[in-house]
XYZ file of C-alpha atoms in Angstrom:
573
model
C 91.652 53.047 181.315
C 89.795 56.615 181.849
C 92.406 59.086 181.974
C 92.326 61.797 184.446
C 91.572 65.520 183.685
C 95.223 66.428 184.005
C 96.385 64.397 181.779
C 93.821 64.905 179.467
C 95.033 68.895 179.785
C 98.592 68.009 179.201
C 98.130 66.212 175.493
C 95.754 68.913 174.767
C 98.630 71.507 175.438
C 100.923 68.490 173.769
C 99.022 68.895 170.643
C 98.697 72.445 170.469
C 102.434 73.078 170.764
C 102.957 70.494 167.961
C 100.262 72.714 165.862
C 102.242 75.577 166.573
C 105.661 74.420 165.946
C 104.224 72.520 162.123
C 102.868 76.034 161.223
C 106.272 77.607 162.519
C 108.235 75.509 160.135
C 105.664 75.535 157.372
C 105.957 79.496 157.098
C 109.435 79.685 157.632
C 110.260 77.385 154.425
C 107.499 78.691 152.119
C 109.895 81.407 150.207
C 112.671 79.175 150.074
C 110.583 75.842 148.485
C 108.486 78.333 146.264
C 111.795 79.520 144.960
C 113.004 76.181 144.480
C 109.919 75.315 142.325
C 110.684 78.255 139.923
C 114.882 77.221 139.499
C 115.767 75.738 136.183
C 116.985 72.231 135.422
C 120.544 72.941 136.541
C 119.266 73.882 139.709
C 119.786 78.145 138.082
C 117.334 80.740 137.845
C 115.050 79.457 135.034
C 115.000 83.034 132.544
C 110.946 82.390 132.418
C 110.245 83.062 136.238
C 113.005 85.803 136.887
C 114.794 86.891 139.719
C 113.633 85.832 143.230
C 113.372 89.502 144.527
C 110.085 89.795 141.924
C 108.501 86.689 143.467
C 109.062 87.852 146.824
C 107.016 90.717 145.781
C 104.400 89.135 144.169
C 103.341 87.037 147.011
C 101.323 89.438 148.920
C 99.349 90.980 145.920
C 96.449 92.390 148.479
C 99.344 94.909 149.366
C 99.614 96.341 146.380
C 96.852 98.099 143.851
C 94.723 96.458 141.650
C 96.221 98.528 138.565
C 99.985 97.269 139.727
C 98.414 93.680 140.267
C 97.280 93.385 136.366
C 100.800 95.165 135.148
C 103.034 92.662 136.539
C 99.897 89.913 135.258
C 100.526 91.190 131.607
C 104.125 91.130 132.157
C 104.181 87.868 133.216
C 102.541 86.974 130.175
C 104.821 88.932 128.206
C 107.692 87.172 130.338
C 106.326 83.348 129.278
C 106.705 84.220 125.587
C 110.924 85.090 126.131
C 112.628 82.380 123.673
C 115.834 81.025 125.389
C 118.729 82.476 123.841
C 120.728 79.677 121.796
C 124.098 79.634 121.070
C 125.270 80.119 117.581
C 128.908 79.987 119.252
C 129.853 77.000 116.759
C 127.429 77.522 113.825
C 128.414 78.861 110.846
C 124.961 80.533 109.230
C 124.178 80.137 105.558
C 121.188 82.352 105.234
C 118.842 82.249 101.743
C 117.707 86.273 101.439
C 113.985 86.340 100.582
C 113.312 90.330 99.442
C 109.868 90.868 99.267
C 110.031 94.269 98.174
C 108.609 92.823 95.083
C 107.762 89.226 93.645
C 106.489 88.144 97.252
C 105.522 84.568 97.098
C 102.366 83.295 98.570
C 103.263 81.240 101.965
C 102.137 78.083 100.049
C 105.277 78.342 97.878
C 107.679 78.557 100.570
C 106.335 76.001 102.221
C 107.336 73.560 98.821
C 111.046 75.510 98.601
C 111.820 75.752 102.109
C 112.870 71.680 102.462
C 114.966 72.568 99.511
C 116.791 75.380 100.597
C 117.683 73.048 104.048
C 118.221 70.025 101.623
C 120.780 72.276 99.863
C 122.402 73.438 103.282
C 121.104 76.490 104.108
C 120.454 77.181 107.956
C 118.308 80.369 107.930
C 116.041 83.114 105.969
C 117.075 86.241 106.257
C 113.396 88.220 105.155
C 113.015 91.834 103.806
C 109.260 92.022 104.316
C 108.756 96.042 103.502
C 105.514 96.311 102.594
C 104.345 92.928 102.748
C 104.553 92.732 106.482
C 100.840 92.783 108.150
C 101.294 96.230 109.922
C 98.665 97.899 111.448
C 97.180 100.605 113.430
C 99.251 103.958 112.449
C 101.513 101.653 110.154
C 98.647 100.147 108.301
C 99.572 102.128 104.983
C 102.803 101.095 105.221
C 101.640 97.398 104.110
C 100.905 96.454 100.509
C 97.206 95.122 99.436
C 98.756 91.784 99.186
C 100.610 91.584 102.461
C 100.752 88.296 104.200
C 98.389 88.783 107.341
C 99.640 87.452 110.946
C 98.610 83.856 110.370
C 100.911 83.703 108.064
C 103.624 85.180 109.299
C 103.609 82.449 112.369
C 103.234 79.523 109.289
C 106.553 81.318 107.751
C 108.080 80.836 110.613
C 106.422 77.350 111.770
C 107.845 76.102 108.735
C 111.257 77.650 108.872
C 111.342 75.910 112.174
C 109.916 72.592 110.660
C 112.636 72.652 108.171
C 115.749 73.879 111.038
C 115.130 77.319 109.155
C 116.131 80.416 111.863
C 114.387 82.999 110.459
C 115.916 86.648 110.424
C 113.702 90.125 109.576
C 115.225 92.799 107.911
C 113.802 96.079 108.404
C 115.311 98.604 106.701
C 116.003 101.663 109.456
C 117.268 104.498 107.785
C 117.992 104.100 103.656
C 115.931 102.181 101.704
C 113.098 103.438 102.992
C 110.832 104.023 100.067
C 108.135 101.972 101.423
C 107.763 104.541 104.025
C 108.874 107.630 102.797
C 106.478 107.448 99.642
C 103.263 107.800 101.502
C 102.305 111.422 102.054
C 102.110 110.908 105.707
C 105.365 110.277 106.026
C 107.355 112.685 103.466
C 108.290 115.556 106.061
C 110.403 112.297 107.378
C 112.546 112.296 104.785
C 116.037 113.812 104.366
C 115.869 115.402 101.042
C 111.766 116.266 100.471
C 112.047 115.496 96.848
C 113.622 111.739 97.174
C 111.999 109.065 99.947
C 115.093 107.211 99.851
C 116.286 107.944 103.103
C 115.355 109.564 106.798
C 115.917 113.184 108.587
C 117.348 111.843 111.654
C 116.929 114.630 113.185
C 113.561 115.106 113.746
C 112.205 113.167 116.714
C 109.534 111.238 115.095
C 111.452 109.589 112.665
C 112.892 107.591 115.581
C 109.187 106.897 117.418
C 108.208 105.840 113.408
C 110.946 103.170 113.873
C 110.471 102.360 117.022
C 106.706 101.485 116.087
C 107.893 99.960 112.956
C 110.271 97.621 114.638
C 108.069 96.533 117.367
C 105.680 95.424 115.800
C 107.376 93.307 113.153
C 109.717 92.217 116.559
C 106.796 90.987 118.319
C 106.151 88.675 115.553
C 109.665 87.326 115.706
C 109.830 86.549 119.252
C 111.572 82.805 118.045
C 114.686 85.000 116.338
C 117.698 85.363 117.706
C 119.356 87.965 115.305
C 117.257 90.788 113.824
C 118.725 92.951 110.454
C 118.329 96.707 110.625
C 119.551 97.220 107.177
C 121.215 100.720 107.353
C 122.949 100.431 103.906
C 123.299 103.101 101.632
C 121.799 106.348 103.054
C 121.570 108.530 99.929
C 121.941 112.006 100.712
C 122.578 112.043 103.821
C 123.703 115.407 105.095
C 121.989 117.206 102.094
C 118.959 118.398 103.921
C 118.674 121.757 105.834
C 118.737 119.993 109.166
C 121.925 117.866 108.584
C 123.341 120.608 107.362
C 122.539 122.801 110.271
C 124.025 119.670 112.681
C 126.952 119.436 110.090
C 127.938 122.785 110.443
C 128.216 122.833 114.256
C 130.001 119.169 114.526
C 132.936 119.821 112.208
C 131.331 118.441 108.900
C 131.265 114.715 110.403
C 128.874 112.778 108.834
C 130.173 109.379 109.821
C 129.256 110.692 113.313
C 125.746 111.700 112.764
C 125.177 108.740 111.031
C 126.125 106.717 113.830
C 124.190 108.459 116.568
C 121.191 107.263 114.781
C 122.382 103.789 114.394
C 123.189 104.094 117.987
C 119.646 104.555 118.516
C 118.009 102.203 116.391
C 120.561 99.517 118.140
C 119.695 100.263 121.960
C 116.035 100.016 121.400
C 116.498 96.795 119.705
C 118.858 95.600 122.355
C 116.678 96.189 125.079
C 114.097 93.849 123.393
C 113.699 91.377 126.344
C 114.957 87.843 124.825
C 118.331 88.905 123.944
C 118.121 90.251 120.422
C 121.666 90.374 118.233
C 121.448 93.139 115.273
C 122.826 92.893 112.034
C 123.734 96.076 109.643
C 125.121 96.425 106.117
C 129.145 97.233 106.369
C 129.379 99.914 103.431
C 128.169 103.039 105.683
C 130.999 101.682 108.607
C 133.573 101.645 106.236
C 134.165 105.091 105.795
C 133.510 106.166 109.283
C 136.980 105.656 111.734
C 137.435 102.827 113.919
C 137.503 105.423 117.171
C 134.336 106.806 116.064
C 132.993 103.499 115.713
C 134.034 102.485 119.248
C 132.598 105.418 120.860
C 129.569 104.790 119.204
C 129.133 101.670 121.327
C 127.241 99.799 118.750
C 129.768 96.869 118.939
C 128.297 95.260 121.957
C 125.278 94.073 120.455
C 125.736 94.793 116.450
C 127.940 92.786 113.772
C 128.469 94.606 110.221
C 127.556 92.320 107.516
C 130.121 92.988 104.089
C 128.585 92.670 100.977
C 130.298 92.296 97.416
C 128.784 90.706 94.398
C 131.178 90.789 92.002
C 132.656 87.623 90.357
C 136.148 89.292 90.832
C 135.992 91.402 93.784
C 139.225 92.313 95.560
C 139.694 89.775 98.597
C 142.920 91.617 100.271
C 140.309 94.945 100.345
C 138.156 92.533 102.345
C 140.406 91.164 104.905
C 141.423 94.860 105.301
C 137.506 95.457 106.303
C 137.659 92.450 108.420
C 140.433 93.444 110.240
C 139.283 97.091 111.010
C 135.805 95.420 112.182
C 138.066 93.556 114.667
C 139.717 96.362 115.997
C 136.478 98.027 116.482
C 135.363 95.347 118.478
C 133.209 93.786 117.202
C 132.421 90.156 118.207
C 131.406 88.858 115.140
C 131.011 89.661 111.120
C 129.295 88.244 108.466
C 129.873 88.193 104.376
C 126.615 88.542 101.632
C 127.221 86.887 98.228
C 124.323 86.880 95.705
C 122.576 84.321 93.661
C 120.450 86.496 91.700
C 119.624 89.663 91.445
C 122.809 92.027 90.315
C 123.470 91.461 87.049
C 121.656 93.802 85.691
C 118.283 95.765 85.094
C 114.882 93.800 84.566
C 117.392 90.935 84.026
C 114.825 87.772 83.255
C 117.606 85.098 83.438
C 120.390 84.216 86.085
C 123.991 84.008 84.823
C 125.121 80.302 86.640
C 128.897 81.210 86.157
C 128.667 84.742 87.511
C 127.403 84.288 90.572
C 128.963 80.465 91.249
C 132.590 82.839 90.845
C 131.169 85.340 93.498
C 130.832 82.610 95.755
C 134.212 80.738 94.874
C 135.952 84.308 96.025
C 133.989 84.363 99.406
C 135.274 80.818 100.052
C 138.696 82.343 99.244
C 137.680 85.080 102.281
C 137.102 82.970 104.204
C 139.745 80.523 104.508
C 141.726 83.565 105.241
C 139.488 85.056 107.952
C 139.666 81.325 109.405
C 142.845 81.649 110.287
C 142.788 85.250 111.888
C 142.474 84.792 115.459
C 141.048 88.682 116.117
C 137.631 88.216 113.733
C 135.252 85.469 114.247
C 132.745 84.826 110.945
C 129.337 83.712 112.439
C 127.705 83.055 108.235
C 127.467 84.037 105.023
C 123.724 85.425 103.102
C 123.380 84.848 100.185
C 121.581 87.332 98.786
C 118.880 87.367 96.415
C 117.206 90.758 94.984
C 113.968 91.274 93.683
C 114.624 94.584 92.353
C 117.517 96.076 90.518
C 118.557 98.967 89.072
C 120.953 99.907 86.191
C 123.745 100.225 88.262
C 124.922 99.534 92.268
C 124.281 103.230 93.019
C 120.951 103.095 91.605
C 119.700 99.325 92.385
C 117.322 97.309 95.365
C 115.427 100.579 95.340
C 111.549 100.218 95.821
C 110.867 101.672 92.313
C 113.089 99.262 90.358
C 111.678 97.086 87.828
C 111.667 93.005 89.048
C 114.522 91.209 88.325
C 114.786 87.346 88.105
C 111.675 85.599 89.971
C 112.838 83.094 92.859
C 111.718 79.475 90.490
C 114.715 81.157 87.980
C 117.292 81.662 90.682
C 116.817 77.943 92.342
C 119.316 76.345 89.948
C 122.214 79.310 90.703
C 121.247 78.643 94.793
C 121.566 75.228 94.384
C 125.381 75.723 92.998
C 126.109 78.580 95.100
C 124.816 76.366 98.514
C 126.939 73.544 97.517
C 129.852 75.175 96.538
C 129.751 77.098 100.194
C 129.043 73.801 101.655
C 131.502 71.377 99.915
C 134.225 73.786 99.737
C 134.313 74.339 95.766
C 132.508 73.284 92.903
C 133.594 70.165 91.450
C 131.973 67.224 89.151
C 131.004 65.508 92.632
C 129.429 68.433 93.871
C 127.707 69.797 90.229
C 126.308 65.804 90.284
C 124.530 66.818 94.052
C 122.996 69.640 92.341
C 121.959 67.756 89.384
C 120.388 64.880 91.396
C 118.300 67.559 93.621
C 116.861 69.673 91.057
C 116.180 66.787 88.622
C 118.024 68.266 85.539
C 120.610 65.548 83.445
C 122.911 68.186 82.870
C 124.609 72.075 83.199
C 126.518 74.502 81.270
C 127.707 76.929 83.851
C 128.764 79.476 80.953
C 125.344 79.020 79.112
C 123.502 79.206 82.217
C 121.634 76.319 80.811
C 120.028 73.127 82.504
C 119.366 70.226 80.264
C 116.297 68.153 81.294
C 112.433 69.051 83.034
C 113.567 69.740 86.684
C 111.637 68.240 89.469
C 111.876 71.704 92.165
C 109.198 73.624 93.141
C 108.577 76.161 90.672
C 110.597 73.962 87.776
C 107.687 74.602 85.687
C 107.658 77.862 85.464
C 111.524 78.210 85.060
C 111.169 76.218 81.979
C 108.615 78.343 80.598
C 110.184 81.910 81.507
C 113.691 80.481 79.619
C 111.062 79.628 76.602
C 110.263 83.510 76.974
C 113.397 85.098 77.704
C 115.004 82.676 74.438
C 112.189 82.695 71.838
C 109.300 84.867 72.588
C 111.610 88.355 70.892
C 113.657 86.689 68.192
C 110.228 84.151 66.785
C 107.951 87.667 66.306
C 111.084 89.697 64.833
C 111.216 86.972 62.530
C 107.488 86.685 61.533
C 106.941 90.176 61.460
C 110.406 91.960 60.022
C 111.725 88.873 57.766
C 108.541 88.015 55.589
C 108.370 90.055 52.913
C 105.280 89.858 51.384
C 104.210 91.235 55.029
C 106.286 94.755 53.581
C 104.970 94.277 49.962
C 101.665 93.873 51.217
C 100.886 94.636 54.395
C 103.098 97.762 55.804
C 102.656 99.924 58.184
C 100.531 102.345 55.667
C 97.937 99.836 54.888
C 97.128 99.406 58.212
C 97.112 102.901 59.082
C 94.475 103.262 56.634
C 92.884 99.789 56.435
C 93.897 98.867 52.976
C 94.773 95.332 51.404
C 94.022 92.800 48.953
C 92.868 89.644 50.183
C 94.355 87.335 47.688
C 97.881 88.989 48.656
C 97.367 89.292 52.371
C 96.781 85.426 52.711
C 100.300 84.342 51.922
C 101.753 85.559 55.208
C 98.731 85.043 57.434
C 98.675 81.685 58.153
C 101.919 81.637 59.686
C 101.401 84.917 61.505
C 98.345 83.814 63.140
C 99.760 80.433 64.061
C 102.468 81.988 65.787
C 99.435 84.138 67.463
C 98.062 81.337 68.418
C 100.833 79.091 69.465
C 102.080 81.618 72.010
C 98.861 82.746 73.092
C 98.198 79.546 74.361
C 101.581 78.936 75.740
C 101.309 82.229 78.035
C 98.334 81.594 79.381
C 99.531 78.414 80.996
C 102.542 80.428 82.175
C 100.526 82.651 83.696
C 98.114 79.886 85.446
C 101.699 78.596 86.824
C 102.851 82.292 88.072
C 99.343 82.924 89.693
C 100.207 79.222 91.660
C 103.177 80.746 93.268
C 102.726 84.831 93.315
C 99.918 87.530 94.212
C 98.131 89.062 91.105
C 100.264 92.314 91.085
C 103.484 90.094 90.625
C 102.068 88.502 87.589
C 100.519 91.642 86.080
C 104.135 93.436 86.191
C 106.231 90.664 85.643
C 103.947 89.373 81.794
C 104.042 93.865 81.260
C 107.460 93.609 81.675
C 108.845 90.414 79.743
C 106.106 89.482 77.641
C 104.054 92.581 76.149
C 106.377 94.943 74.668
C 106.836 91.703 72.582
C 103.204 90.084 72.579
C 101.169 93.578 72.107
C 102.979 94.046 69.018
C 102.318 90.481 67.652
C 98.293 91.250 68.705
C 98.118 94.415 67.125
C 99.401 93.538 63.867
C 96.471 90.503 64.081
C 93.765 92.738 65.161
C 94.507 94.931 62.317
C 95.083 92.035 59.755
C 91.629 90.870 60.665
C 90.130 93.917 60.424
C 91.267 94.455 56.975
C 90.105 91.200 55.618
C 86.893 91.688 57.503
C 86.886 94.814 55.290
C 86.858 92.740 51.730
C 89.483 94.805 50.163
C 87.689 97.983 50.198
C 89.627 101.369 49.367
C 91.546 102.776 51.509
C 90.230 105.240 54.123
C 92.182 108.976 54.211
């Protein structure tokens, strides 16, 4: 049936108002369903979108310029690449120290050791890059010929995360600073001109340096959740003119100037968008008071880190520490052992029993801190140094000579990892460590493993215990204890290339097997050091443990060639 024209005009106004009234609702629900798009699984703000106030604005972007537009694009971006913050509230850390400050292994090494340090119980890496880090830009001289580029800082951390790693930089931020201080760019930084050991924090630019320093290795790190600003051992401070100028006008207090640059160093890192905790060294804080400390402010977002490496260090000194860190207020601490690396100067070898006592007096430490309910221990580093010196004052410097390579160590982490795990070192636990590495047996005081090894880098800790027990004592003895080599072949004749034949033949056999036997033997050494380290590495570490021996071995040979090339001829004045 036809329907007539008022009726037609009444559905027509019918479905307009509907129109209308759909559009009405539509607009007035947009915020509040866009805003429920962007709201986390518990029905929260979801940390990736941000506050609703932002979106809000960023709805209309034809209000606002084109150079605004692309700022909040690029944050956005920056905004997608926060890392949740995880809690740590009921993990105890156990963190293997990598210090690349020498002996740097190539990324295809750790990528063999790090199952092993997580199959030993270790949680985290705690890495001193210095100069291996990939800076660039201003920084680039900062970075060593052999640093690891960007790609491979992302594997490093792929496969810390592969293997439940959390990885933790250290960048040093106001001692230890040799890597910076050394370049000639840099020197005016430094607090006494004639030693790059540590910064003027005076002058403004030492604190843009670090900020530039940290952000870049920081915006490589964006998975961390704790980042270590060193801050240990700040020789000389308050020698140079400008500390001393500051000194004079602030009562002599240089527990308070060194704070107000750690004060520094901490906010910027702090304000890091994805919730950055910082760790320091302890030994600067614990000569500075505990109001000083608390004006300073640093406790909010900082936790000291004590380190001792002794095998008999005083425990009662440390729960003294502990408990002034407390009253601070600071939320946390953590303790650093050591598994290699203090022993001694250009020390080749890793003392098992040394170290495995440093660790059974931290488990002492901490049973007590356990049961003080002011201090809270979030983990333990264990700590092992590339470099050392010839004494604490003097050591983990730059300009040290290497100490014992990472393959050595492995058998003195294995014990000390176990023994923090298990609670002590008994035969149960010595049998874990056994079964791991692949060795039948140990002798803790001989620092000896009986049996191949079957870890990564085994080979070459075989071979370097070959050189640090034979290589010496087997060339004395060829060259000092044969005495036909004095009758007939001293230090004269070769000086001037004198020597009969017939008499130099009874001794050089055995010298030149001995040559030969260890020429041969370093060169595969030195094919299984190449496998694991950058070229550098293995230059220094065969000048340092193998020529002063070998070059004397190879000189005597070139000479005793030379001289029976020579057919007994007289000798040359």
């Amino acid at each position: 049936m036809a329907l007539h024209r008022s009726q037609k005009l009444n559905l027509l106004r019918i479905a307009v108002l509907l129109t209308v009234a759909l559009a009405g609702l539509k607009f007035f629900f947009r915020d509040s369903f866009t805003l429920d798009q962007h709201k986390g699984p518990g029905g929260g703000e979801s940390g990736f979108w941000g506050k609703a106030g932002g979106l809000k604005q960023l709805a209309k972007p034809w209000d606002e310029p084109l150079a605004l537009t692309e700022a909040k694009v690029e944050a956005a971006k920056r905004e997608g690449r926060k890392q949740p913050v995880r809690d740590f509230s009921s993990t105890q850390m156990r963190l293997v120290h990598l210090d690349l400050k020498g002996a740097a292994p190539k990324v295809s090494y750790l990528e063999q050791v790090f199952p092993l340090f997580s199959k030993l119980g270790a949680n985290g890496v705690l890495i001193e890059y210095e100069d291996m880090f990939p800076f660039k830009g201003e920084l680039e001289v900062l970075k060593s010929p052999y640093a690891y580029s960007e790609e491979d800082i992302e594997k490093i951390q792929d496969l810390a995360e592969l293997n439940k790693l959390e990885v933790i930089p250290l960048v040093q931020t106001f001692g230890h600073v040799e890597f910076i201080l050394k370049h000639d760019k840099y020197r005016h930084l430094r607090e006494v001109e004639r030693f790059p050991n540590s910064f003027n924090p005076h002058v403004p630019e030492t604190l843009a340096l670090l900020k530039a320093v940290l952000t870049q290795v920081l915006d490589k790190h964006r998975r961390s959740s704790w980042v270590h600003i060193g801050a240990d051992e700040v020789f000389h401070l308050g020698e140079g003119m400008d500390s001393k100028t500051w000194l004079s006008r602030n009562a002599g207090d240089v527990g308070k100037m060194y704070l107000n640059h750690i004060r520094e160093v901490v906010a910027f890192v702090a304000g890091q968008d994805w919730g950055l905790q910082v760790l320091m060294w302890d030994d600067m804080l614990r000569k500075v008071s505990v109001a000083a400390i608390q004006d300073s402010g640093i406790t909010r977002h900082a936790s000291p880190m004590l380190w001792f490496y002794a095998p008999n260090f005083d425990t009662q000194q440390i729960g003294k520490y502990v408990s002034k860190y407390a009253e601070c207020g600071f939320k946390t601490v953590w303790f650093a052992s050591a598994f290699k690396g203090t022993t001694g100067p250009a020390q080749a070898w890793t003392p098992l029993n040394h170290h495995l006592q440093n660790h059974l007096q931290w488990l002492s430490v901490m049973r007590s801190v356990a049961k003080n309910p002011s201090a809270r221990l979030q983990g333990i580093v264990l700590t092992g140094w590339q470099r050392q010196g010839p004494c604490v004052e003097l050591s983990y410097d730059h300009y040290s000579a290497l100490c014992e390579l990472l393959p050595v160590g492995i058998p003195s982490l294995a014990v000390c990892l176990q023994t923090l795990v298990n609670g002590g070192f008994n035969e149960a636990t010595k049998k874990k460590v056994l079964d791991i590495l692949g060795f039948q047996s140990m002798q803790l005081e001989k620092s000896t493993c009986v049996g191949n090894g079957a870890f990564p880098g085994s080979e070459v800790y075989r071979m370097v215990e070959q050189v640090n027990n034979q290589l010496k004592d087997s060339i004395v003895k060829v060259l000092e204890e044969e005495s036909s080599i004095r009758g007939w072949f001293s230090p004269y004749h070769r000086k001037h290339q004198f020597g009969n034949p017939r008499n130099m033949e009874s001794f050089g056999s055995k010298v030149l097997k001995v040559h030969e036997d260890w020429d041969g033997f370093l060169q595969a050494l030195r094919s299984h050091l190449e496998a694991i380290y950058f070229p550098d590495t293995v230059e220094e570490w065969m000048e340092e443990n193998v020529n002063p021996h070998m070059d004397r071995l190879r000189e005597f040979v070139r000479d005793f060639r030379e001289v029976i090339r020579l057919n007994a001829r007289p000798k040359t004045l």
